[in-house]
mmCIF file of C-alpha atoms and ligand atoms in Angstrom:
data_model
loop_
_atom_site.group_PDB
_atom_site.id
_atom_site.type_symbol
_atom_site.label_atom_id
_atom_site.label_comp_id
_atom_site.label_asym_id
_atom_site.label_seq_id
_atom_site.Cartn_x
_atom_site.Cartn_y
_atom_site.Cartn_z
ATOM 1 C CA MET A 1 77.419 71.525 74.475
ATOM 2 C CA GLU A 2 77.841 70.260 78.037
ATOM 3 C CA ALA A 3 80.751 68.133 78.810
ATOM 4 C CA LEU A 4 80.089 64.413 79.369
ATOM 5 C CA ILE A 5 81.901 63.541 82.751
ATOM 6 C CA GLU A 6 82.190 59.772 83.527
ATOM 7 C CA PHE A 7 83.478 58.292 86.951
ATOM 8 C CA ILE A 8 84.723 54.709 86.116
ATOM 9 C CA GLN A 9 86.018 52.139 88.735
ATOM 10 C CA ILE A 10 88.995 50.200 87.115
ATOM 11 C CA ASP A 11 90.645 46.904 87.615
ATOM 12 C CA SER A 12 94.002 45.510 86.426
ATOM 13 C CA SER A 13 92.786 45.258 82.805
ATOM 14 C CA ALA A 14 93.340 49.240 82.773
ATOM 15 C CA THR A 15 96.912 48.996 84.059
ATOM 16 C CA GLU A 16 98.238 50.720 80.755
ATOM 17 C CA ALA A 17 95.931 53.509 81.258
ATOM 18 C CA LEU A 18 96.766 53.959 84.823
ATOM 19 C CA VAL A 19 100.466 53.828 84.171
ATOM 20 C CA ALA A 20 99.865 56.818 81.594
ATOM 21 C CA ILE A 21 97.659 58.969 83.861
ATOM 22 C CA SER A 22 99.672 58.549 87.048
ATOM 23 C CA THR A 23 102.927 59.162 85.282
ATOM 24 C CA GLU A 24 101.776 62.491 83.338
ATOM 25 C CA THR A 25 100.273 63.744 86.348
ATOM 26 C CA PHE A 26 102.853 63.130 88.894
ATOM 27 C CA THR A 27 105.431 64.513 86.580
ATOM 28 C CA GLU A 28 103.448 67.640 85.934
ATOM 29 C CA THR A 29 102.782 68.239 89.552
ATOM 30 C CA PHE A 30 106.192 67.480 91.103
ATOM 31 C CA ALA A 31 108.879 67.904 88.273
ATOM 32 C CA PRO A 32 108.944 71.716 88.703
ATOM 33 C CA THR A 33 109.869 71.594 92.509
ATOM 34 C CA ASN A 34 111.769 68.333 92.911
ATOM 35 C CA SER A 35 115.307 67.238 91.570
ATOM 36 C CA ALA A 36 115.080 65.186 88.367
ATOM 37 C CA GLY A 37 117.001 62.202 89.910
ATOM 38 C CA SER A 38 114.440 61.847 92.756
ATOM 39 C CA MET A 39 111.587 62.075 90.211
ATOM 40 C CA ALA A 40 112.986 59.553 87.984
ATOM 41 C CA GLN A 41 113.558 57.112 90.932
ATOM 42 C CA TYR A 42 110.008 57.488 92.252
ATOM 43 C CA VAL A 43 108.606 56.870 88.666
ATOM 44 C CA ALA A 44 110.697 54.071 88.117
ATOM 45 C CA ASN A 45 109.910 52.371 91.505
ATOM 46 C CA ASN A 46 106.407 53.314 92.145
ATOM 47 C CA LEU A 47 104.690 53.879 88.686
ATOM 48 C CA THR A 48 105.453 50.709 86.686
ATOM 49 C CA ALA A 49 102.703 48.394 85.072
ATOM 50 C CA THR A 50 104.030 45.488 87.726
ATOM 51 C CA LYS A 51 103.459 47.875 90.780
ATOM 52 C CA LEU A 52 100.214 49.532 89.780
ATOM 53 C CA SER A 53 98.668 46.199 88.599
ATOM 54 C CA LYS A 54 99.393 44.824 91.967
ATOM 55 C CA GLU A 55 97.801 47.955 93.577
ATOM 56 C CA LEU A 56 94.800 47.332 91.343
ATOM 57 C CA ASP A 57 94.415 43.793 92.365
ATOM 58 C CA CYS A 58 94.343 44.887 96.263
ATOM 59 C CA ARG A 59 91.057 44.278 97.419
ATOM 60 C CA ASP A 60 91.150 47.042 99.991
ATOM 61 C CA SER A 61 92.057 49.641 97.288
ATOM 62 C CA ALA A 62 89.898 51.097 94.678
ATOM 63 C CA PHE A 63 90.826 53.221 91.615
ATOM 64 C CA TYR A 64 88.514 55.483 89.440
ATOM 65 C CA LEU A 65 89.331 57.383 86.270
ATOM 66 C CA VAL A 66 87.491 60.520 85.520
ATOM 67 C CA LYS A 67 86.811 61.084 81.899
ATOM 68 C CA VAL A 68 85.732 64.252 80.188
ATOM 69 C CA ASN A 69 84.223 63.444 76.700
ATOM 70 C CA SER A 70 86.003 60.199 76.728
ATOM 71 C CA GLU A 71 89.362 61.625 77.422
ATOM 72 C CA VAL A 72 91.066 60.424 80.851
ATOM 73 C CA ALA A 73 91.276 63.589 82.693
ATOM 74 C CA GLY A 74 92.623 62.330 86.162
ATOM 75 C CA TYR A 75 92.157 59.596 88.602
ATOM 76 C CA LEU A 76 91.382 58.711 92.280
ATOM 77 C CA LYS A 77 92.781 56.192 94.519
ATOM 78 C CA LEU A 78 91.022 55.237 97.899
ATOM 79 C CA ASN A 79 92.375 52.878 100.523
ATOM 80 C CA PHE A 80 90.297 51.038 103.127
ATOM 81 C CA ASN A 81 91.332 48.918 106.221
ATOM 82 C CA GLU A 82 94.718 47.471 106.280
ATOM 83 C CA ALA A 83 95.725 49.173 102.688
ATOM 84 C CA GLN A 84 95.652 52.572 104.247
ATOM 85 C CA SER A 85 99.160 53.975 104.309
ATOM 86 C CA ASP A 86 98.905 55.251 107.985
ATOM 87 C CA VAL A 87 96.127 55.360 110.506
ATOM 88 C CA LYS A 88 94.742 52.156 109.350
ATOM 89 C CA ASP A 89 91.542 52.825 111.077
ATOM 90 C CA ALA A 90 88.503 50.825 109.871
ATOM 91 C CA ASN A 91 86.353 53.792 110.437
ATOM 92 C CA ALA A 92 88.360 55.769 107.773
ATOM 93 C CA VAL A 93 89.098 56.109 104.038
ATOM 94 C CA GLU A 94 92.278 57.151 102.720
ATOM 95 C CA ILE A 95 92.380 59.336 99.712
ATOM 96 C CA GLU A 96 95.949 58.216 98.673
ATOM 97 C CA ARG A 97 95.991 59.881 95.285
ATOM 98 C CA ILE A 98 93.859 62.491 93.550
ATOM 99 C CA TYR A 99 95.461 63.881 90.392
ATOM 100 C CA LEU A 100 94.182 65.768 87.455
ATOM 101 C CA LYS A 101 95.847 66.675 84.321
ATOM 102 C CA ARG A 102 96.750 70.374 84.186
ATOM 103 C CA ALA A 103 94.306 71.081 81.404
ATOM 104 C CA PHE A 104 91.410 69.842 83.472
ATOM 105 C CA GLN A 105 92.280 71.645 86.822
ATOM 106 C CA GLY A 106 90.243 74.462 88.157
ATOM 107 C CA GLN A 107 86.922 73.338 86.749
ATOM 108 C CA LYS A 108 85.561 71.724 89.835
ATOM 109 C CA LEU A 109 86.679 68.278 88.847
ATOM 110 C CA GLY A 110 88.721 67.919 91.936
ATOM 111 C CA LEU A 111 85.678 68.648 94.014
ATOM 112 C CA PHE A 112 83.637 66.103 92.018
ATOM 113 C CA LEU A 113 86.337 63.357 92.891
ATOM 114 C CA ILE A 114 86.528 64.343 96.602
ATOM 115 C CA ASN A 115 82.592 64.223 96.721
ATOM 116 C CA LYS A 116 82.765 60.875 95.057
ATOM 117 C CA ALA A 117 85.238 59.721 97.730
ATOM 118 C CA ILE A 118 82.968 61.197 100.453
ATOM 119 C CA GLU A 119 79.914 59.451 98.845
ATOM 120 C CA ILE A 120 81.735 56.060 98.857
ATOM 121 C CA ALA A 121 83.066 56.607 102.382
ATOM 122 C CA LYS A 122 79.461 57.277 103.741
ATOM 123 C CA LEU A 123 77.898 54.428 101.776
ATOM 124 C CA GLU A 124 80.596 52.110 103.545
ATOM 125 C CA GLY A 125 79.635 53.699 106.843
ATOM 126 C CA LYS A 126 82.910 55.246 107.636
ATOM 127 C CA ARG A 127 83.320 58.143 109.757
ATOM 128 C CA TYR A 128 86.059 60.353 108.121
ATOM 129 C CA VAL A 129 88.160 60.559 104.983
ATOM 130 C CA TRP A 130 91.874 61.463 105.394
ATOM 131 C CA LEU A 131 94.803 62.055 103.171
ATOM 132 C CA GLY A 132 98.479 63.063 103.232
ATOM 133 C CA VAL A 133 99.668 65.924 101.304
ATOM 134 C CA TRP A 134 103.246 67.329 100.767
ATOM 135 C CA GLU A 135 103.922 70.287 103.124
ATOM 136 C CA HIS A 136 104.950 72.438 100.023
ATOM 137 C CA ASN A 137 102.056 71.464 97.703
ATOM 138 C CA HIS A 138 100.311 74.790 98.799
ATOM 139 C CA LYS A 139 97.752 74.632 95.914
ATOM 140 C CA ALA A 140 96.383 71.090 97.096
ATOM 141 C CA ILE A 141 96.476 72.151 100.618
ATOM 142 C CA SER A 142 94.348 75.361 100.045
ATOM 143 C CA PHE A 143 92.011 73.162 97.959
ATOM 144 C CA TYR A 144 91.575 70.677 100.755
ATOM 145 C CA GLN A 145 91.178 73.445 103.582
ATOM 146 C CA LYS A 146 88.501 75.203 101.306
ATOM 147 C CA ILE A 147 86.432 71.917 101.359
ATOM 148 C CA GLY A 148 86.943 71.677 105.164
ATOM 149 C CA PHE A 149 89.812 69.357 105.624
ATOM 150 C CA VAL A 150 91.824 70.109 108.903
ATOM 151 C CA GLN A 151 95.410 68.826 109.590
ATOM 152 C CA PHE A 152 95.668 66.409 112.553
ATOM 153 C CA ASP A 153 99.171 64.874 111.983
ATOM 154 C CA SER A 154 102.175 64.528 109.566
ATOM 155 C CA HIS A 155 104.055 61.608 108.236
ATOM 156 C CA GLU A 156 107.200 60.920 106.028
ATOM 157 C CA PHE A 157 107.211 60.300 102.296
ATOM 158 C CA LYS A 158 109.807 59.037 100.404
ATOM 159 C CA LEU A 159 110.664 60.660 97.001
ATOM 160 C CA GLY A 160 113.500 58.986 95.407
ATOM 161 C CA ASP A 161 116.118 59.199 98.202
ATOM 162 C CA GLU A 162 114.676 62.258 99.705
ATOM 163 C CA ILE A 163 112.615 62.086 102.818
ATOM 164 C CA GLN A 164 109.776 64.721 102.670
ATOM 165 C CA LEU A 165 107.055 65.733 105.040
ATOM 166 C CA ASP A 166 103.417 65.052 104.220
ATOM 167 C CA LEU A 167 100.671 66.905 106.211
ATOM 168 C CA MET A 168 97.926 64.472 107.173
ATOM 169 C CA MET A 169 94.495 66.303 106.863
ATOM 170 C CA LYS A 170 91.065 64.701 107.613
ATOM 171 C CA LEU A 171 87.519 65.452 107.086
ATOM 172 C CA GLU A 172 84.822 64.265 109.590
ATOM 173 C CA LEU A 173 81.761 62.817 107.618
ATOM 174 C CA LYS A 174 78.385 64.233 108.693
ATOM 175 C CA GLU A 175 75.331 61.951 108.741
ATOM 176 C CA ALA A 176 73.126 62.304 105.594
HETATM 177 C C1 LIG B 201 94.246 69.657 93.793
HETATM 178 C C2 LIG B 201 93.364 69.340 92.731
HETATM 179 C C3 LIG B 201 92.974 67.751 92.884
HETATM 180 C C4 LIG B 201 92.105 70.310 92.834
HETATM 181 O O1 LIG B 201 91.225 70.071 91.923
HETATM 182 P P1 LIG B 201 90.655 71.313 90.861
HETATM 183 O O2 LIG B 201 89.873 70.555 89.940
HETATM 184 O O3 LIG B 201 91.802 71.936 90.294
HETATM 185 O O4 LIG B 201 89.886 72.294 91.968
HETATM 186 P P2 LIG B 201 88.381 72.333 91.769
HETATM 187 O O5 LIG B 201 88.213 73.233 90.675
HETATM 188 O O6 LIG B 201 87.375 71.297 92.017
HETATM 189 O O7 LIG B 201 88.248 73.596 92.995
HETATM 190 C C5 LIG B 201 87.242 73.283 94.009
HETATM 191 C C6 LIG B 201 87.389 74.699 95.049
HETATM 192 O O8 LIG B 201 88.511 74.643 95.603
HETATM 193 C C7 LIG B 201 88.994 75.838 95.192
HETATM 194 N N1 LIG B 201 90.547 75.829 94.979
HETATM 195 C C8 LIG B 201 91.219 75.078 93.870
HETATM 196 N N2 LIG B 201 92.385 75.321 93.877
HETATM 197 C C9 LIG B 201 92.645 76.269 95.050
HETATM 198 C C10 LIG B 201 93.930 77.091 95.300
HETATM 199 N N3 LIG B 201 95.015 76.692 94.825
HETATM 200 N N4 LIG B 201 93.676 77.879 96.335
HETATM 201 C C11 LIG B 201 92.369 77.903 97.054
HETATM 202 N N5 LIG B 201 91.349 77.405 96.550
HETATM 203 C C12 LIG B 201 91.306 76.490 95.545
HETATM 204 C C13 LIG B 201 88.444 76.474 94.003
HETATM 205 O O9 LIG B 201 88.448 77.915 93.969
HETATM 206 C C14 LIG B 201 87.068 75.909 94.304
HETATM 207 O O10 LIG B 201 86.476 76.617 95.120
HETATM 208 P P3 LIG B 201 85.017 77.321 94.705
HETATM 209 O O11 LIG B 201 84.013 76.135 94.737
HETATM 210 O O12 LIG B 201 84.620 78.108 95.846
HETATM 211 O O13 LIG B 201 85.115 77.982 93.521
HETATM 212 C C15 LIG B 201 93.917 69.410 91.271
HETATM 213 O O14 LIG B 201 94.301 70.816 91.089
HETATM 214 C C16 LIG B 201 95.055 68.570 90.984
HETATM 215 O O15 LIG B 201 94.971 67.553 90.451
HETATM 216 N N6 LIG B 201 96.375 69.191 91.223
HETATM 217 C C17 LIG B 201 97.575 68.424 90.855
HETATM 218 C C18 LIG B 201 97.708 67.103 91.641
HETATM 219 C C19 LIG B 201 97.809 67.485 93.130
HETATM 220 O O16 LIG B 201 98.444 68.172 93.729
HETATM 221 N N7 LIG B 201 97.084 66.174 93.805
HETATM 222 C C20 LIG B 201 97.091 66.478 95.157
HETATM 223 C C21 LIG B 201 98.118 65.525 95.793
HETATM 224 S S1 LIG B 201 98.108 65.208 97.419
#
């Protein structure tokens, strides 16, 4: 039987679900390559219910869950206008977070989420989508390159007390 895939925009009533998926996927992705202290600090400062419900209430941000057969498999966070963490170009959309649980990776769900982001950006009349990716997250960088993203800059990202370098990559949107 084919899997049922749902793409659902959420608001602050889903804060608990967002805390759970954010913490699980952030930890799975970065714990193997970062210090336990920095990881704990980041999770405690950034992935709390208070912080995430505030982000969910921001009118220039949008959060979506992807569910597979009713199980939360991952999520997507988009930023528009001043909510963008850098650039802040009204013609752009930032894909701030795109995360899948490990068990759901490599099944084209990442591509599904990027395509949703592109679709939303086009509907909003934007010219490009962009994102920041840790310079050592080779898996994600190859994934973005394969889709056609190209690096255009870099910026700093704070993980606990550590300053890390994020590559900024963009994808120009073509007219439909
Ligand atoms: C990065 C991520 C979103 C990619 O999603 P995914 O579902 O695993 O990737 P997909 O199955 O959609 O892959 C789409 C295409 O990219 C390719 N691809 C995926 N991972 C790749 C890799 N490591 N190297 C090269 N190509 C890759 C796939 O082969 C596929 O190409 P194809 O259509 O020609 O077969 C997902 O792996 C993830 O959540 N990783 C952990 C969190 C993370 O790092 N997020 C990004 C933070 S910036």
